[in-house]
Amino acid sequence: MEGADYLSSLQKFALLISALMHDIRHPGLNNVFQVNAQTGLAIFYNDQAVLENHHCATTFRILSNPQHNILSSLGKDEYRSVRKLIISAILSTDMTCHFDMIKRFNTRLEARWATPNQKSTARRPSHKSSGHGRKIFLNAADRELVMSVFLHGADISNPCKAWPVTREWSDRITTEFLNQGDEERSRSMPVSPTYDRRYADQAQFSLDFIDFIVAPMFVSIAQFLPKMTIACNQLRSNRRRWESLLVKKIDNSNMAYQKKLEEHKKWTRRMESFHQIMMPKQTGKTQYEKRKSTELDVGRLV
């Protein structure tokens, strides 16, 4: 697990707790619902990262019980550090943080490809050689960001898992979404098309999630941790399966022939765009090297 090489033992401990607790007591109704319905949680947390704050508070409420407090052996400074890291990591799983997080992650990696001119100290940040022969040095802020990226990446990683697992959990989340849509409709609240069982399409949602959310993130992670290429390869395979299901549905539908042609062209373009997103790993080039050779802004490569 080369990602662990960048983190201290305390940071790894905090990250494991964050992973275990990041969705504790999730009500199955997302932040948009909480805010629109003005639930007790939304009111308590002032509409801000409602569920993520709820998960953090629940975590430390559980840990406040002496029988459950696995942090009891830590000193005061260590406890404050672990608490800060857990809160930061769990709050980062709020999807509203996604694009800013990826932007910051890519920016920091760009800045860290070259070894910084720092004096060596006993507490010098750990560093490892990347799969492209460069050494990356991470300071404390970088490592906290990396922890958030690791947890958020794991949280949205279902499309990168073996197809049977991917399909089962996609079915589960689709059921959760549709149940929320039913609840929203029963309360005369706005219903997102993704949550509306009259219009929702699981395959199309999965493709959108892969193309716009998961693929750009995992390409960046794989450039940082080359062994994660295996996740990108599985992502490609799963995307082909989802597209096959969608195309089959289009072909078997009663839509007009011209409309079917337009849909096929649309998804052909989407596949081409997906391949462009995945290209940095396919060519074996880092974003840094890609930008250097093409003189393009890094923001266009992810």
JSON list of N, CA and C in Angstrom, two decimals, residues 215-244:
[
{"chain": "A", "resi": 215, "resn": "ALA", "atom": "N", "xyz": [-13.78, 9.26, -12.90]},
{"chain": "A", "resi": 215, "resn": "ALA", "atom": "CA", "xyz": [-12.62, 9.13, -13.80]},
{"chain": "A", "resi": 215, "resn": "ALA", "atom": "C", "xyz": [-11.58, 10.22, -13.60]},
{"chain": "A", "resi": 216, "resn": "PRO", "atom": "N", "xyz": [-11.96, 11.51, -13.60]},
{"chain": "A", "resi": 216, "resn": "PRO", "atom": "CA", "xyz": [-10.93, 12.53, -13.39]},
{"chain": "A", "resi": 216, "resn": "PRO", "atom": "C", "xyz": [-10.19, 12.38, -12.07]},
{"chain": "A", "resi": 217, "resn": "MET", "atom": "N", "xyz": [-10.94, 11.98, -11.02]},
{"chain": "A", "resi": 217, "resn": "MET", "atom": "CA", "xyz": [-10.29, 11.84, -9.72]},
{"chain": "A", "resi": 217, "resn": "MET", "atom": "C", "xyz": [-9.32, 10.66, -9.69]},
{"chain": "A", "resi": 218, "resn": "PHE", "atom": "N", "xyz": [-9.73, 9.53, -10.25]},
{"chain": "A", "resi": 218, "resn": "PHE", "atom": "CA", "xyz": [-8.87, 8.36, -10.17]},
{"chain": "A", "resi": 218, "resn": "PHE", "atom": "C", "xyz": [-7.67, 8.44, -11.12]},
{"chain": "A", "resi": 219, "resn": "VAL", "atom": "N", "xyz": [-7.79, 9.20, -12.18]},
{"chain": "A", "resi": 219, "resn": "VAL", "atom": "CA", "xyz": [-6.61, 9.45, -13.02]},
{"chain": "A", "resi": 219, "resn": "VAL", "atom": "C", "xyz": [-5.57, 10.23, -12.21]},
{"chain": "A", "resi": 220, "resn": "SER", "atom": "N", "xyz": [-6.03, 11.22, -11.47]},
{"chain": "A", "resi": 220, "resn": "SER", "atom": "CA", "xyz": [-5.11, 12.00, -10.64]},
{"chain": "A", "resi": 220, "resn": "SER", "atom": "C", "xyz": [-4.49, 11.14, -9.54]},
{"chain": "A", "resi": 221, "resn": "ILE", "atom": "N", "xyz": [-5.31, 10.32, -8.89]},
{"chain": "A", "resi": 221, "resn": "ILE", "atom": "CA", "xyz": [-4.80, 9.45, -7.84]},
{"chain": "A", "resi": 221, "resn": "ILE", "atom": "C", "xyz": [-3.79, 8.46, -8.40]},
{"chain": "A", "resi": 222, "resn": "ALA", "atom": "N", "xyz": [-4.07, 7.91, -9.58]},
{"chain": "A", "resi": 222, "resn": "ALA", "atom": "CA", "xyz": [-3.17, 6.93, -10.18]},
{"chain": "A", "resi": 222, "resn": "ALA", "atom": "C", "xyz": [-1.85, 7.56, -10.61]},
{"chain": "A", "resi": 223, "resn": "GLN", "atom": "N", "xyz": [-1.86, 8.83, -10.92]},
{"chain": "A", "resi": 223, "resn": "GLN", "atom": "CA", "xyz": [-0.60, 9.51, -11.24]},
{"chain": "A", "resi": 223, "resn": "GLN", "atom": "C", "xyz": [0.22, 9.73, -9.99]},
{"chain": "A", "resi": 224, "resn": "PHE", "atom": "N", "xyz": [-0.45, 9.86, -8.86]},
{"chain": "A", "resi": 224, "resn": "PHE", "atom": "CA", "xyz": [0.23, 9.98, -7.57]},
{"chain": "A", "resi": 224, "resn": "PHE", "atom": "C", "xyz": [0.65, 8.61, -7.05]},
{"chain": "A", "resi": 225, "resn": "LEU", "atom": "N", "xyz": [-0.21, 7.62, -7.21]},
{"chain": "A", "resi": 225, "resn": "LEU", "atom": "CA", "xyz": [0.03, 6.25, -6.75]},
{"chain": "A", "resi": 225, "resn": "LEU", "atom": "C", "xyz": [-0.15, 5.30, -7.94]},
{"chain": "A", "resi": 226, "resn": "PRO", "atom": "N", "xyz": [0.90, 5.02, -8.68]},
{"chain": "A", "resi": 226, "resn": "PRO", "atom": "CA", "xyz": [0.79, 4.25, -9.92]},
{"chain": "A", "resi": 226, "resn": "PRO", "atom": "C", "xyz": [0.10, 2.90, -9.77]},
{"chain": "A", "resi": 227, "resn": "LYS", "atom": "N", "xyz": [0.15, 2.28, -8.60]},
{"chain": "A", "resi": 227, "resn": "LYS", "atom": "CA", "xyz": [-0.52, 0.99, -8.43]},
{"chain": "A", "resi": 227, "resn": "LYS", "atom": "C", "xyz": [-2.03, 1.10, -8.55]},
{"chain": "A", "resi": 228, "resn": "MET", "atom": "N", "xyz": [-2.55, 2.32, -8.45]},
{"chain": "A", "resi": 228, "resn": "MET", "atom": "CA", "xyz": [-3.99, 2.52, -8.59]},
{"chain": "A", "resi": 228, "resn": "MET", "atom": "C", "xyz": [-4.44, 2.42, -10.04]},
{"chain": "A", "resi": 229, "resn": "THR", "atom": "N", "xyz": [-3.49, 2.19, -10.94]},
{"chain": "A", "resi": 229, "resn": "THR", "atom": "CA", "xyz": [-3.86, 1.96, -12.34]},
{"chain": "A", "resi": 229, "resn": "THR", "atom": "C", "xyz": [-4.85, 0.80, -12.46]},
{"chain": "A", "resi": 230, "resn": "ILE", "atom": "N", "xyz": [-4.74, -0.18, -11.56]},
{"chain": "A", "resi": 230, "resn": "ILE", "atom": "CA", "xyz": [-5.66, -1.32, -11.60]},
{"chain": "A", "resi": 230, "resn": "ILE", "atom": "C", "xyz": [-7.10, -0.86, -11.41]},
{"chain": "A", "resi": 231, "resn": "ALA", "atom": "N", "xyz": [-7.31, 0.18, -10.58]},
{"chain": "A", "resi": 231, "resn": "ALA", "atom": "CA", "xyz": [-8.66, 0.72, -10.38]},
{"chain": "A", "resi": 231, "resn": "ALA", "atom": "C", "xyz": [-9.14, 1.40, -11.65]},
{"chain": "A", "resi": 232, "resn": "CYS", "atom": "N", "xyz": [-8.24, 2.10, -12.34]},
{"chain": "A", "resi": 232, "resn": "CYS", "atom": "CA", "xyz": [-8.62, 2.76, -13.60]},
{"chain": "A", "resi": 232, "resn": "CYS", "atom": "C", "xyz": [-8.98, 1.73, -14.67]},
{"chain": "A", "resi": 233, "resn": "ASN", "atom": "N", "xyz": [-8.25, 0.63, -14.69]},
{"chain": "A", "resi": 233, "resn": "ASN", "atom": "CA", "xyz": [-8.56, -0.41, -15.67]},
{"chain": "A", "resi": 233, "resn": "ASN", "atom": "C", "xyz": [-9.93, -1.02, -15.40]},
{"chain": "A", "resi": 234, "resn": "GLN", "atom": "N", "xyz": [-10.24, -1.25, -14.13]},
{"chain": "A", "resi": 234, "resn": "GLN", "atom": "CA", "xyz": [-11.56, -1.79, -13.79]},
{"chain": "A", "resi": 234, "resn": "GLN", "atom": "C", "xyz": [-12.65, -0.77, -14.12]},
{"chain": "A", "resi": 235, "resn": "LEU", "atom": "N", "xyz": [-12.34, 0.50, -13.92]},
{"chain": "A", "resi": 235, "resn": "LEU", "atom": "CA", "xyz": [-13.30, 1.56, -14.24]},
{"chain": "A", "resi": 235, "resn": "LEU", "atom": "C", "xyz": [-13.64, 1.53, -15.73]},
{"chain": "A", "resi": 236, "resn": "ARG", "atom": "N", "xyz": [-12.63, 1.37, -16.58]},
{"chain": "A", "resi": 236, "resn": "ARG", "atom": "CA", "xyz": [-12.86, 1.27, -18.02]},
{"chain": "A", "resi": 236, "resn": "ARG", "atom": "C", "xyz": [-13.79, 0.09, -18.34]},
{"chain": "A", "resi": 237, "resn": "SER", "atom": "N", "xyz": [-13.51, -1.05, -17.71]},
{"chain": "A", "resi": 237, "resn": "SER", "atom": "CA", "xyz": [-14.31, -2.24, -17.97]},
{"chain": "A", "resi": 237, "resn": "SER", "atom": "C", "xyz": [-15.76, -2.04, -17.54]},
{"chain": "A", "resi": 238, "resn": "ASN", "atom": "N", "xyz": [-15.95, -1.47, -16.36]},
{"chain": "A", "resi": 238, "resn": "ASN", "atom": "CA", "xyz": [-17.31, -1.25, -15.87]},
{"chain": "A", "resi": 238, "resn": "ASN", "atom": "C", "xyz": [-18.05, -0.23, -16.71]},
{"chain": "A", "resi": 239, "resn": "ARG", "atom": "N", "xyz": [-17.33, 0.77, -17.18]},
{"chain": "A", "resi": 239, "resn": "ARG", "atom": "CA", "xyz": [-18.00, 1.77, -18.02]},
{"chain": "A", "resi": 239, "resn": "ARG", "atom": "C", "xyz": [-18.52, 1.13, -19.31]},
{"chain": "A", "resi": 240, "resn": "ARG", "atom": "N", "xyz": [-17.71, 0.23, -19.88]},
{"chain": "A", "resi": 240, "resn": "ARG", "atom": "CA", "xyz": [-18.18, -0.45, -21.09]},
{"chain": "A", "resi": 240, "resn": "ARG", "atom": "C", "xyz": [-19.46, -1.24, -20.82]},
{"chain": "A", "resi": 241, "resn": "ARG", "atom": "N", "xyz": [-19.55, -1.85, -19.65]},
{"chain": "A", "resi": 241, "resn": "ARG", "atom": "CA", "xyz": [-20.76, -2.61, -19.30]},
{"chain": "A", "resi": 241, "resn": "ARG", "atom": "C", "xyz": [-21.97, -1.70, -19.17]},
{"chain": "A", "resi": 242, "resn": "TRP", "atom": "N", "xyz": [-21.78, -0.55, -18.49]},
{"chain": "A", "resi": 242, "resn": "TRP", "atom": "CA", "xyz": [-22.90, 0.38, -18.33]},
{"chain": "A", "resi": 242, "resn": "TRP", "atom": "C", "xyz": [-23.34, 0.93, -19.68]},
{"chain": "A", "resi": 243, "resn": "GLU", "atom": "N", "xyz": [-22.38, 1.26, -20.54]},
{"chain": "A", "resi": 243, "resn": "GLU", "atom": "CA", "xyz": [-22.73, 1.78, -21.85]},
{"chain": "A", "resi": 243, "resn": "GLU", "atom": "C", "xyz": [-23.45, 0.73, -22.68]},
{"chain": "A", "resi": 244, "resn": "SER", "atom": "N", "xyz": [-23.03, -0.52, -22.57]},
{"chain": "A", "resi": 244, "resn": "SER", "atom": "CA", "xyz": [-23.70, -1.60, -23.29]},
{"chain": "A", "resi": 244, "resn": "SER", "atom": "C", "xyz": [-25.15, -1.73, -22.85]}
]
